[in-house]
């Protein structure tokens, strides 16, 4: 039997700088149950879970296990009570191997020969929950999904009966998500309780028994998922109807904006990551690149935006050769970039929100005059982004690390998009956004398209691709498996193309071959 | 079994930050007391002697201000470098190179030019010397990924040896009776002092102005912004298209150049000739590291923390003589304070949880 039969959070309150992040929160989760925690960006989900995990102290309220009040003043105590947490952003030591990372966080690791002793236990757990991993691999070599599994094993090994997962799926591939869901189901059958935070309503409907919905720090609803549908959940979250469909009117293709010719790019591990990719993009179009993560998308995006050097081939923007130019030059030629690992690349965490609002644009005339930054303009710009993109923060004089995960994403998106780029390279732009923000962003991308911009969209979310894109390419092992109009019947085989077992010729674009 | 874990601390207020610095300082003094005890000296007496020796008398205070001049200059420059996470521990060498350049300029042009021309020229030469010595590690770091801690440290020794070579060889003065050292600098180069003290006020004003200007540079300019972004998150710097080479070159030129200014002040304001490295600078380049740290990497605060550590140097010298303690005393005191200040910074940003006994 599990130590935690029933966990309750009672009347929990927490505020930062006088603003409530959590107010009078009551929540219960039972053994063998998966509770979904829902809410807009900045609603207070992560804060609440950090309180349960002992990272924050609540201003008021109580936590009870099996009816008995307990005090959790730090993570060591919460672990000893049987609570485990996998954070929104992973916290593993990159240069250590899997087994070393597990040994680091394990409470009974012996001082001498730590790895030998716990290797057996880890193997046992891996078998029980069907994890397949080489324990000697270094963490930096792992995909997001694999890193997450390491975090989960760490928690289970420490005896977690209640596992908190903060947006576990936003960085996973669809396949990895299915594997995660299998693991969670097995844990549930085994009597574990799980609190699952996600913005993807389909997943919530799929695996959660119950949901609790937060809004601006307060609970606005509880429901059994079997009595609910996706629309109902969305309405509870944002207080209005959300449309999951967008209208993409037909637009005539404009002049050529980007031309990528036979480029080869080397990845982090020193192996070829992009192998002879060519395509052209035009004004007024959204071009999607679909594919399972790790097939060269990131390297391709970095090559186009100048962060990564190209081995051979050429890239032109509006006819100008930008091959291997510096990121800033390329930006000045009209190319914006929403990078994949935004928290890692897109912000300077300890600087203020307004500092971060001009990262990469600080050299532009409107923000700097000779050697000085025009902080008045900078602050106004930050305020505009905040109101346009509904970034929730108490002030622009806030270190950006204090924003909620989704609000950081919104700020970065706002920064990159608000400049009316000729070409926007966007990797998974809706990661971590709530339903309302996702809807807003999609509308915004379509508006950019209407205004004559081009969007190069990398996504694993096929629904998103089909909804937004005029043309779709599929990438596999660093090669394009074909480029097709979005309404082409052959896209039914997109699954096969993503798996690399089917390739189609690009014969829908004969005119393209005439342009140089 | 003892179990230790850490977690990040959020809401760090200015008051808490100040309390942590003071607490760290106090804890450092406690450990220093133990060392004094071990040396058979009453720690309360020793510490009060340090304080009285540096701030308690007119003579002591004047000496403190004198020694604060190089500490403020170098400390302010280091705040910039450290903010960009460029660990410049080569300020001592940069100071010496500034002194070498200044001496050459003074000896070459000093007789021919009036003070109003030669003094700025000598300061310019000192800045250039320090800056050149400072940008070598910047180039090595960015172009060849060689760790700057090693290079800046090693360049200290190289510069000290170059200086020694000069003063025992080609630059050896005729008026030194065979002892190493250059002849005195021409009168026109010698800096004026506040009467009755050794405070060369031109350098003092330069130090305070530099600290103020640097504060503006860090918080208001494009370059300061880029340096802070690089220091906060190099990956973001790369993404933002910041030129690391350019940024590092500028910041090390400034940091090294200010150390060069300090070298000019020591040679033209205090000694009036170029002697052995250890006499030109009594470890100011190293002490300034602590100055920058106590200033919380804010150049303006370096004016105050520079005074504090100058006080410790002066007071330390005083008790060395009055209590017969070894010459290393001041270094020990400074080293311990630095360790505690850095630890304080860690505890300011992290919570540490310790549990005794077996967990189940
Ligand atoms: N350390 C902190 N200092 C100041 N404010 C904070 C801090 N941590 C969180 N907040 C604020 O509390 C609110 C709730 O943040 P929280 O991270 O809990 O949101 P969330 O529901 O997890 O959102 P998301 O879906 O974007 O991850 C936000 O407005 C955030 O700015
Ligand atoms: Mg969150």
mmCIF file of N, CA, C and O in Angstrom, chain A residues 372-460:
data_model
loop_
_atom_site.group_PDB
_atom_site.id
_atom_site.type_symbol
_atom_site.label_atom_id
_atom_site.label_comp_id
_atom_site.label_asym_id
_atom_site.label_seq_id
_atom_site.Cartn_x
_atom_site.Cartn_y
_atom_site.Cartn_z
ATOM 1 N N UNK A 372 24.513 54.954 -26.606
ATOM 2 C CA UNK A 372 23.577 54.795 -25.496
ATOM 3 C C UNK A 372 22.303 54.089 -25.905
ATOM 4 O O UNK A 372 21.866 54.164 -27.053
ATOM 5 N N UNK A 373 21.707 53.404 -24.947
ATOM 6 C CA UNK A 373 20.387 52.829 -25.189
ATOM 7 C C UNK A 373 19.349 53.864 -24.774
ATOM 8 O O UNK A 373 19.520 54.549 -23.763
ATOM 9 N N UNK A 374 18.282 53.942 -25.549
ATOM 10 C CA UNK A 374 17.226 54.890 -25.189
ATOM 11 C C UNK A 374 16.231 54.161 -24.304
ATOM 12 O O UNK A 374 15.267 53.576 -24.787
ATOM 13 N N UNK A 375 16.501 54.195 -23.003
ATOM 14 C CA UNK A 375 15.702 53.361 -22.113
ATOM 15 C C UNK A 375 14.231 53.763 -22.070
ATOM 16 O O UNK A 375 13.372 52.932 -21.801
ATOM 17 N N UNK A 376 13.935 55.036 -22.355
ATOM 18 C CA UNK A 376 12.515 55.406 -22.401
ATOM 19 C C UNK A 376 11.788 54.634 -23.492
ATOM 20 O O UNK A 376 10.732 54.061 -23.261
ATOM 21 N N UNK A 377 12.392 54.637 -24.678
ATOM 22 C CA UNK A 377 11.779 53.902 -25.783
ATOM 23 C C UNK A 377 11.735 52.411 -25.483
ATOM 24 O O UNK A 377 10.759 51.736 -25.790
ATOM 25 N N UNK A 378 12.829 51.923 -24.893
ATOM 26 C CA UNK A 378 12.899 50.499 -24.586
ATOM 27 C C UNK A 378 11.746 50.109 -23.663
ATOM 28 O O UNK A 378 11.049 49.113 -23.883
ATOM 29 N N UNK A 379 11.523 50.938 -22.642
ATOM 30 C CA UNK A 379 10.463 50.605 -21.682
ATOM 31 C C UNK A 379 9.087 50.686 -22.336
ATOM 32 O O UNK A 379 8.223 49.853 -22.067
ATOM 33 N N UNK A 380 8.915 51.692 -23.192
ATOM 34 C CA UNK A 380 7.628 51.777 -23.890
ATOM 35 C C UNK A 380 7.400 50.562 -24.774
ATOM 36 O O UNK A 380 6.296 50.015 -24.824
ATOM 37 N N UNK A 381 8.451 50.161 -25.461
ATOM 38 C CA UNK A 381 8.356 48.979 -26.319
ATOM 39 C C UNK A 381 7.961 47.755 -25.476
ATOM 40 O O UNK A 381 7.080 46.985 -25.848
ATOM 41 N N UNK A 382 8.600 47.622 -24.312
ATOM 42 C CA UNK A 382 8.279 46.495 -23.439
ATOM 43 C C UNK A 382 6.807 46.538 -23.034
ATOM 44 O O UNK A 382 6.109 45.518 -23.035
ATOM 45 N N UNK A 383 6.332 47.748 -22.734
ATOM 46 C CA UNK A 383 4.927 47.880 -22.327
ATOM 47 C C UNK A 383 3.991 47.480 -23.470
ATOM 48 O O UNK A 383 2.957 46.841 -23.243
ATOM 49 N N UNK A 384 4.368 47.876 -24.695
ATOM 50 C CA UNK A 384 3.537 47.512 -25.842
ATOM 51 C C UNK A 384 3.463 45.999 -26.003
ATOM 52 O O UNK A 384 2.376 45.435 -26.177
ATOM 53 N N UNK A 385 4.599 45.336 -25.932
ATOM 54 C CA UNK A 385 4.597 43.876 -26.070
ATOM 55 C C UNK A 385 3.722 43.259 -24.994
ATOM 56 O O UNK A 385 2.907 42.374 -25.248
ATOM 57 N N UNK A 386 3.893 43.757 -23.769
ATOM 58 C CA UNK A 386 3.143 43.186 -22.654
ATOM 59 C C UNK A 386 1.637 43.308 -22.876
ATOM 60 O O UNK A 386 0.887 42.358 -22.633
ATOM 61 N N UNK A 387 1.209 44.477 -23.391
ATOM 62 C CA UNK A 387 -0.239 44.594 -23.540
ATOM 63 C C UNK A 387 -0.716 43.870 -24.806
ATOM 64 O O UNK A 387 -1.769 43.244 -24.794
ATOM 65 N N UNK A 388 0.058 43.929 -25.893
ATOM 66 C CA UNK A 388 -0.371 43.228 -27.113
ATOM 67 C C UNK A 388 -0.420 41.716 -26.909
ATOM 68 O O UNK A 388 -1.312 41.043 -27.399
ATOM 69 N N UNK A 389 0.577 41.196 -26.231
ATOM 70 C CA UNK A 389 0.665 39.741 -26.112
ATOM 71 C C UNK A 389 0.194 39.242 -24.753
ATOM 72 O O UNK A 389 0.405 38.089 -24.402
ATOM 73 N N UNK A 390 -0.419 40.121 -23.995
ATOM 74 C CA UNK A 390 -0.993 39.756 -22.707
ATOM 75 C C UNK A 390 -0.018 38.993 -21.807
ATOM 76 O O UNK A 390 -0.318 37.940 -21.274
ATOM 77 N N UNK A 391 1.172 39.565 -21.684
ATOM 78 C CA UNK A 391 2.161 38.975 -20.781
ATOM 79 C C UNK A 391 1.766 39.383 -19.373
ATOM 80 O O UNK A 391 1.597 40.570 -19.112
ATOM 81 N N UNK A 392 1.601 38.425 -18.468
ATOM 82 C CA UNK A 392 1.185 38.851 -17.142
ATOM 83 C C UNK A 392 2.384 38.977 -16.214
ATOM 84 O O UNK A 392 3.158 38.055 -16.021
ATOM 85 N N UNK A 393 2.569 40.177 -15.708
ATOM 86 C CA UNK A 393 3.675 40.498 -14.803
ATOM 87 C C UNK A 393 3.252 41.721 -14.007
ATOM 88 O O UNK A 393 2.448 42.511 -14.487
ATOM 89 N N UNK A 394 3.790 41.871 -12.800
ATOM 90 C CA UNK A 394 3.342 43.024 -12.013
ATOM 91 C C UNK A 394 3.973 44.320 -12.497
ATOM 92 O O UNK A 394 3.464 45.399 -12.244
ATOM 93 N N UNK A 395 5.093 44.224 -13.193
ATOM 94 C CA UNK A 395 5.726 45.444 -13.690
ATOM 95 C C UNK A 395 6.813 45.074 -14.696
ATOM 96 O O UNK A 395 7.226 43.921 -14.781
ATOM 97 N N UNK A 396 7.284 46.084 -15.474
ATOM 98 C CA UNK A 396 8.373 45.769 -16.395
ATOM 99 C C UNK A 396 9.717 45.795 -15.694
ATOM 100 O O UNK A 396 10.726 45.390 -16.239
ATOM 101 N N UNK A 397 9.724 46.292 -14.438
ATOM 102 C CA UNK A 397 10.955 46.242 -13.649
ATOM 103 C C UNK A 397 11.005 44.936 -12.872
ATOM 104 O O UNK A 397 11.195 44.905 -11.676
ATOM 105 N N UNK A 398 10.825 43.847 -13.589
ATOM 106 C CA UNK A 398 10.766 42.537 -12.951
ATOM 107 C C UNK A 398 11.821 41.695 -13.641
ATOM 108 O O UNK A 398 11.928 41.719 -14.862
ATOM 109 N N UNK A 399 12.615 40.996 -12.862
ATOM 110 C CA UNK A 399 13.558 40.079 -13.497
ATOM 111 C C UNK A 399 12.755 39.040 -14.269
ATOM 112 O O UNK A 399 11.778 38.517 -13.767
ATOM 113 N N UNK A 400 13.209 38.744 -15.477
ATOM 114 C CA UNK A 400 12.371 37.904 -16.310
ATOM 115 C C UNK A 400 12.262 36.485 -15.762
ATOM 116 O O UNK A 400 11.308 35.771 -16.021
ATOM 117 N N UNK A 401 13.229 36.077 -14.931
ATOM 118 C CA UNK A 401 13.144 34.733 -14.365
ATOM 119 C C UNK A 401 11.929 34.573 -13.442
ATOM 120 O O UNK A 401 11.548 33.456 -13.111
ATOM 121 N N UNK A 402 11.350 35.692 -13.002
ATOM 122 C CA UNK A 402 10.193 35.605 -12.119
ATOM 123 C C UNK A 402 8.884 35.405 -12.853
ATOM 124 O O UNK A 402 7.847 35.211 -12.236
ATOM 125 N N UNK A 403 8.907 35.492 -14.194
ATOM 126 C CA UNK A 403 7.665 35.285 -14.938
ATOM 127 C C UNK A 403 7.338 33.801 -15.021
ATOM 128 O O UNK A 403 8.221 32.955 -14.928
ATOM 129 N N UNK A 404 6.072 33.494 -15.242
ATOM 130 C CA UNK A 404 5.710 32.094 -15.437
ATOM 131 C C UNK A 404 6.230 31.646 -16.792
ATOM 132 O O UNK A 404 6.498 32.458 -17.677
ATOM 133 N N UNK A 405 6.402 30.322 -16.929
ATOM 134 C CA UNK A 405 6.980 29.757 -18.154
ATOM 135 C C UNK A 405 6.306 30.282 -19.412
ATOM 136 O O UNK A 405 6.963 30.733 -20.354
ATOM 137 N N UNK A 406 4.981 30.243 -19.437
ATOM 138 C CA UNK A 406 4.249 30.660 -20.619
ATOM 139 C C UNK A 406 4.383 32.143 -20.899
ATOM 140 O O UNK A 406 4.386 32.579 -22.051
ATOM 141 N N UNK A 407 4.508 32.930 -19.850
ATOM 142 C CA UNK A 407 4.641 34.366 -20.053
ATOM 143 C C UNK A 407 6.008 34.734 -20.602
ATOM 144 O O UNK A 407 6.141 35.690 -21.361
ATOM 145 N N UNK A 408 7.031 33.974 -20.235
ATOM 146 C CA UNK A 408 8.342 34.180 -20.854
ATOM 147 C C UNK A 408 8.233 33.900 -22.350
ATOM 148 O O UNK A 408 8.724 34.663 -23.187
ATOM 149 N N UNK A 409 7.563 32.810 -22.685
ATOM 150 C CA UNK A 409 7.380 32.474 -24.106
ATOM 151 C C UNK A 409 6.666 33.600 -24.833
ATOM 152 O O UNK A 409 7.033 33.965 -25.947
ATOM 153 N N UNK A 410 5.643 34.150 -24.197
ATOM 154 C CA UNK A 410 4.869 35.203 -24.853
ATOM 155 C C UNK A 410 5.745 36.428 -25.107
ATOM 156 O O UNK A 410 5.649 37.057 -26.154
ATOM 157 N N UNK A 411 6.577 36.762 -24.140
ATOM 158 C CA UNK A 411 7.431 37.929 -24.322
ATOM 159 C C UNK A 411 8.377 37.720 -25.508
ATOM 160 O O UNK A 411 8.565 38.604 -26.343
ATOM 161 N N UNK A 412 8.959 36.532 -25.593
ATOM 162 C CA UNK A 412 9.896 36.259 -26.686
ATOM 163 C C UNK A 412 9.167 36.304 -28.025
ATOM 164 O O UNK A 412 9.639 36.922 -28.988
ATOM 165 N N UNK A 413 8.006 35.690 -28.072
ATOM 166 C CA UNK A 413 7.221 35.710 -29.308
ATOM 167 C C UNK A 413 6.883 37.144 -29.701
ATOM 168 O O UNK A 413 7.061 37.550 -30.839
ATOM 169 N N UNK A 414 6.425 37.904 -28.723
ATOM 170 C CA UNK A 414 6.056 39.289 -28.993
ATOM 171 C C UNK A 414 7.230 40.068 -29.534
ATOM 172 O O UNK A 414 7.116 40.820 -30.502
ATOM 173 N N UNK A 415 8.375 39.867 -28.932
ATOM 174 C CA UNK A 415 9.577 40.573 -29.346
ATOM 175 C C UNK A 415 9.929 40.260 -30.808
ATOM 176 O O UNK A 415 10.249 41.145 -31.576
ATOM 177 N N UNK A 416 9.840 38.996 -31.163
ATOM 178 C CA UNK A 416 10.283 38.597 -32.501
ATOM 179 C C UNK A 416 9.249 38.939 -33.567
ATOM 180 O O UNK A 416 9.589 39.192 -34.710
ATOM 181 N N UNK A 417 7.993 38.877 -33.194
ATOM 182 C CA UNK A 417 6.954 39.028 -34.202
ATOM 183 C C UNK A 417 6.582 40.484 -34.406
ATOM 184 O O UNK A 417 6.269 40.915 -35.503
ATOM 185 N N UNK A 418 6.641 41.277 -33.355
ATOM 186 C CA UNK A 418 6.132 42.643 -33.450
ATOM 187 C C UNK A 418 6.935 43.500 -34.415
ATOM 188 O O UNK A 418 6.524 44.585 -34.776
ATOM 189 N N UNK A 419 8.098 43.023 -34.833
ATOM 190 C CA UNK A 419 8.933 43.846 -35.710
ATOM 191 C C UNK A 419 8.577 43.710 -37.182
ATOM 192 O O UNK A 419 9.291 44.220 -38.041
ATOM 193 N N UNK A 420 7.493 43.019 -37.532
ATOM 194 C CA UNK A 420 7.116 42.834 -38.938
ATOM 195 C C UNK A 420 8.281 42.305 -39.775
ATOM 196 O O UNK A 420 8.757 42.958 -40.692
ATOM 197 N N UNK A 421 8.769 41.115 -39.452
ATOM 198 C CA UNK A 421 9.892 40.585 -40.222
ATOM 199 C C UNK A 421 9.462 40.204 -41.634
ATOM 200 O O UNK A 421 8.284 39.940 -41.868
ATOM 201 N N UNK A 422 10.421 40.198 -42.565
ATOM 202 C CA UNK A 422 10.124 39.653 -43.889
ATOM 203 C C UNK A 422 9.947 38.144 -43.784
ATOM 204 O O UNK A 422 9.097 37.555 -44.419
ATOM 205 N N UNK A 423 10.822 37.563 -42.979
ATOM 206 C CA UNK A 423 10.763 36.120 -42.788
ATOM 207 C C UNK A 423 10.814 35.825 -41.296
ATOM 208 O O UNK A 423 11.699 36.320 -40.601
ATOM 209 N N UNK A 424 9.871 35.059 -40.831
ATOM 210 C CA UNK A 424 9.891 34.638 -39.428
ATOM 211 C C UNK A 424 10.189 33.148 -39.387
ATOM 212 O O UNK A 424 9.447 32.343 -39.958
ATOM 213 N N UNK A 425 11.285 32.776 -38.750
ATOM 214 C CA UNK A 425 11.594 31.361 -38.558
ATOM 215 C C UNK A 425 11.122 31.006 -37.150
ATOM 216 O O UNK A 425 11.659 31.512 -36.170
ATOM 217 N N UNK A 426 10.089 30.181 -37.071
ATOM 218 C CA UNK A 426 9.496 29.906 -35.761
ATOM 219 C C UNK A 426 9.508 28.408 -35.484
ATOM 220 O O UNK A 426 8.942 27.627 -36.233
ATOM 221 N N UNK A 427 10.170 28.012 -34.399
ATOM 222 C CA UNK A 427 10.182 26.605 -34.016
ATOM 223 C C UNK A 427 9.173 26.390 -32.901
ATOM 224 O O UNK A 427 9.305 26.983 -31.840
ATOM 225 N N UNK A 428 8.201 25.562 -33.146
ATOM 226 C CA UNK A 428 7.203 25.221 -32.130
ATOM 227 C C UNK A 428 6.685 26.446 -31.394
ATOM 228 O O UNK A 428 6.781 26.515 -30.169
ATOM 229 N N UNK A 429 6.160 27.440 -32.117
ATOM 230 C CA UNK A 429 5.835 28.703 -31.440
ATOM 231 C C UNK A 429 4.770 28.575 -30.358
ATOM 232 O O UNK A 429 4.683 29.434 -29.494
ATOM 233 N N UNK A 430 3.967 27.515 -30.368
ATOM 234 C CA UNK A 430 2.900 27.457 -29.364
ATOM 235 C C UNK A 430 3.257 26.608 -28.142
ATOM 236 O O UNK A 430 2.426 26.434 -27.265
ATOM 237 N N UNK A 431 4.478 26.105 -28.089
ATOM 238 C CA UNK A 431 4.909 25.372 -26.892
ATOM 239 C C UNK A 431 4.617 26.156 -25.633
ATOM 240 O O UNK A 431 5.014 27.295 -25.497
ATOM 241 N N UNK A 432 3.987 25.539 -24.686
ATOM 242 C CA UNK A 432 3.843 26.163 -23.377
ATOM 243 C C UNK A 432 2.806 27.270 -23.306
ATOM 244 O O UNK A 432 2.623 27.868 -22.260
ATOM 245 N N UNK A 433 2.133 27.578 -24.432
ATOM 246 C CA UNK A 433 1.113 28.620 -24.385
ATOM 247 C C UNK A 433 -0.242 28.019 -24.011
ATOM 248 O O UNK A 433 -0.558 26.897 -24.398
ATOM 249 N N UNK A 434 -1.037 28.795 -23.297
ATOM 250 C CA UNK A 434 -2.378 28.310 -22.966
ATOM 251 C C UNK A 434 -3.281 28.413 -24.201
ATOM 252 O O UNK A 434 -2.876 28.966 -25.233
ATOM 253 N N UNK A 435 -4.488 27.890 -24.119
ATOM 254 C CA UNK A 435 -5.340 27.835 -25.315
ATOM 255 C C UNK A 435 -5.636 29.209 -25.893
ATOM 256 O O UNK A 435 -5.637 29.400 -27.114
ATOM 257 N N UNK A 436 -5.854 30.171 -25.011
ATOM 258 C CA UNK A 436 -6.158 31.514 -25.487
ATOM 259 C C UNK A 436 -4.967 32.104 -26.231
ATOM 260 O O UNK A 436 -5.106 32.660 -27.322
ATOM 261 N N UNK A 437 -3.795 31.964 -25.651
ATOM 262 C CA UNK A 437 -2.592 32.514 -26.266
ATOM 263 C C UNK A 437 -2.276 31.786 -27.573
ATOM 264 O O UNK A 437 -1.803 32.401 -28.532
ATOM 265 N N UNK A 438 -2.550 30.492 -27.603
ATOM 266 C CA UNK A 438 -2.317 29.730 -28.826
ATOM 267 C C UNK A 438 -3.207 30.252 -29.948
ATOM 268 O O UNK A 438 -2.747 30.497 -31.066
ATOM 269 N N UNK A 439 -4.460 30.471 -29.619
ATOM 270 C CA UNK A 439 -5.396 30.998 -30.602
ATOM 271 C C UNK A 439 -4.915 32.361 -31.106
ATOM 272 O O UNK A 439 -4.850 32.622 -32.309
ATOM 273 N N UNK A 440 -4.520 33.203 -30.170
ATOM 274 C CA UNK A 440 -4.051 34.539 -30.516
ATOM 275 C C UNK A 440 -2.829 34.470 -31.433
ATOM 276 O O UNK A 440 -2.725 35.160 -32.431
ATOM 277 N N UNK A 441 -1.898 33.571 -31.073
ATOM 278 C CA UNK A 441 -0.670 33.472 -31.859
ATOM 279 C C UNK A 441 -0.957 33.015 -33.285
ATOM 280 O O UNK A 441 -0.415 33.546 -34.253
ATOM 281 N N UNK A 442 -1.845 32.039 -33.411
ATOM 282 C CA UNK A 442 -2.156 31.548 -34.751
ATOM 283 C C UNK A 442 -2.777 32.645 -35.600
ATOM 284 O O UNK A 442 -2.421 32.818 -36.763
ATOM 285 N N UNK A 443 -3.671 33.414 -34.989
ATOM 286 C CA UNK A 443 -4.251 34.543 -35.711
ATOM 287 C C UNK A 443 -3.161 35.513 -36.145
ATOM 288 O O UNK A 443 -3.178 36.046 -37.258
ATOM 289 N N UNK A 444 -2.232 35.715 -35.243
ATOM 290 C CA UNK A 444 -1.178 36.672 -35.521
ATOM 291 C C UNK A 444 -0.292 36.205 -36.684
ATOM 292 O O UNK A 444 0.086 36.998 -37.541
ATOM 293 N N UNK A 445 0.017 34.912 -36.698
ATOM 294 C CA UNK A 445 0.828 34.390 -37.806
ATOM 295 C C UNK A 445 0.089 34.571 -39.128
ATOM 296 O O UNK A 445 0.684 34.950 -40.138
ATOM 297 N N UNK A 446 -1.211 34.317 -39.102
ATOM 298 C CA UNK A 446 -1.988 34.490 -40.330
ATOM 299 C C UNK A 446 -2.019 35.957 -40.754
ATOM 300 O O UNK A 446 -1.999 36.278 -41.936
ATOM 301 N N UNK A 447 -2.026 36.821 -39.759
ATOM 302 C CA UNK A 447 -2.026 38.244 -40.104
ATOM 303 C C UNK A 447 -0.694 38.658 -40.722
ATOM 304 O O UNK A 447 -0.665 39.421 -41.691
ATOM 305 N N UNK A 448 0.387 38.129 -40.188
ATOM 306 C CA UNK A 448 1.693 38.404 -40.782
ATOM 307 C C UNK A 448 1.690 37.984 -42.247
ATOM 308 O O UNK A 448 2.174 38.684 -43.125
ATOM 309 N N UNK A 449 1.121 36.824 -42.493
ATOM 310 C CA UNK A 449 1.052 36.291 -43.856
ATOM 311 C C UNK A 449 0.250 37.236 -44.740
ATOM 312 O O UNK A 449 0.647 37.543 -45.862
ATOM 313 N N UNK A 450 -0.864 37.730 -44.216
ATOM 314 C CA UNK A 450 -1.700 38.638 -44.969
ATOM 315 C C UNK A 450 -0.945 39.919 -45.299
ATOM 316 O O UNK A 450 -1.073 40.493 -46.359
ATOM 317 N N UNK A 451 -0.110 40.345 -44.339
ATOM 318 C CA UNK A 451 0.602 41.614 -44.540
ATOM 319 C C UNK A 451 1.845 41.454 -45.399
ATOM 320 O O UNK A 451 2.633 42.385 -45.529
ATOM 321 N N UNK A 452 2.069 40.255 -45.917
ATOM 322 C CA UNK A 452 3.176 40.088 -46.854
ATOM 323 C C UNK A 452 4.419 39.446 -46.280
ATOM 324 O O UNK A 452 5.435 39.340 -46.954
ATOM 325 N N UNK A 453 4.379 39.007 -45.026
ATOM 326 C CA UNK A 453 5.534 38.314 -44.476
ATOM 327 C C UNK A 453 5.492 36.841 -44.873
ATOM 328 O O UNK A 453 4.490 36.349 -45.379
ATOM 329 N N UNK A 454 6.602 36.179 -44.617
ATOM 330 C CA UNK A 454 6.682 34.744 -44.842
ATOM 331 C C UNK A 454 6.977 34.092 -43.502
ATOM 332 O O UNK A 454 7.747 34.636 -42.721
ATOM 333 N N UNK A 455 6.358 32.967 -43.243
ATOM 334 C CA UNK A 455 6.631 32.270 -41.990
ATOM 335 C C UNK A 455 7.148 30.874 -42.311
ATOM 336 O O UNK A 455 6.553 30.154 -43.114
ATOM 337 N N UNK A 456 8.283 30.554 -41.715
ATOM 338 C CA UNK A 456 8.799 29.186 -41.818
ATOM 339 C C UNK A 456 8.536 28.537 -40.469
ATOM 340 O O UNK A 456 9.124 28.910 -39.458
ATOM 341 N N UNK A 457 7.616 27.587 -40.454
ATOM 342 C CA UNK A 457 7.125 27.044 -39.189
ATOM 343 C C UNK A 457 7.629 25.617 -38.991
ATOM 344 O O UNK A 457 7.359 24.736 -39.812
ATOM 345 N N UNK A 458 8.352 25.389 -37.913
ATOM 346 C CA UNK A 458 8.763 24.029 -37.572
ATOM 347 C C UNK A 458 7.806 23.523 -36.510
ATOM 348 O O UNK A 458 7.611 24.197 -35.491
ATOM 349 N N UNK A 459 7.218 22.375 -36.727
ATOM 350 C CA UNK A 459 6.309 21.870 -35.708
ATOM 351 C C UNK A 459 6.157 20.365 -35.821
ATOM 352 O O UNK A 459 6.320 19.780 -36.881
ATOM 353 N N UNK A 460 5.869 19.747 -34.674
ATOM 354 C CA UNK A 460 5.572 18.325 -34.700
ATOM 355 C C UNK A 460 4.077 18.112 -34.631
ATOM 356 O O UNK A 460 3.588 16.992 -34.765
#
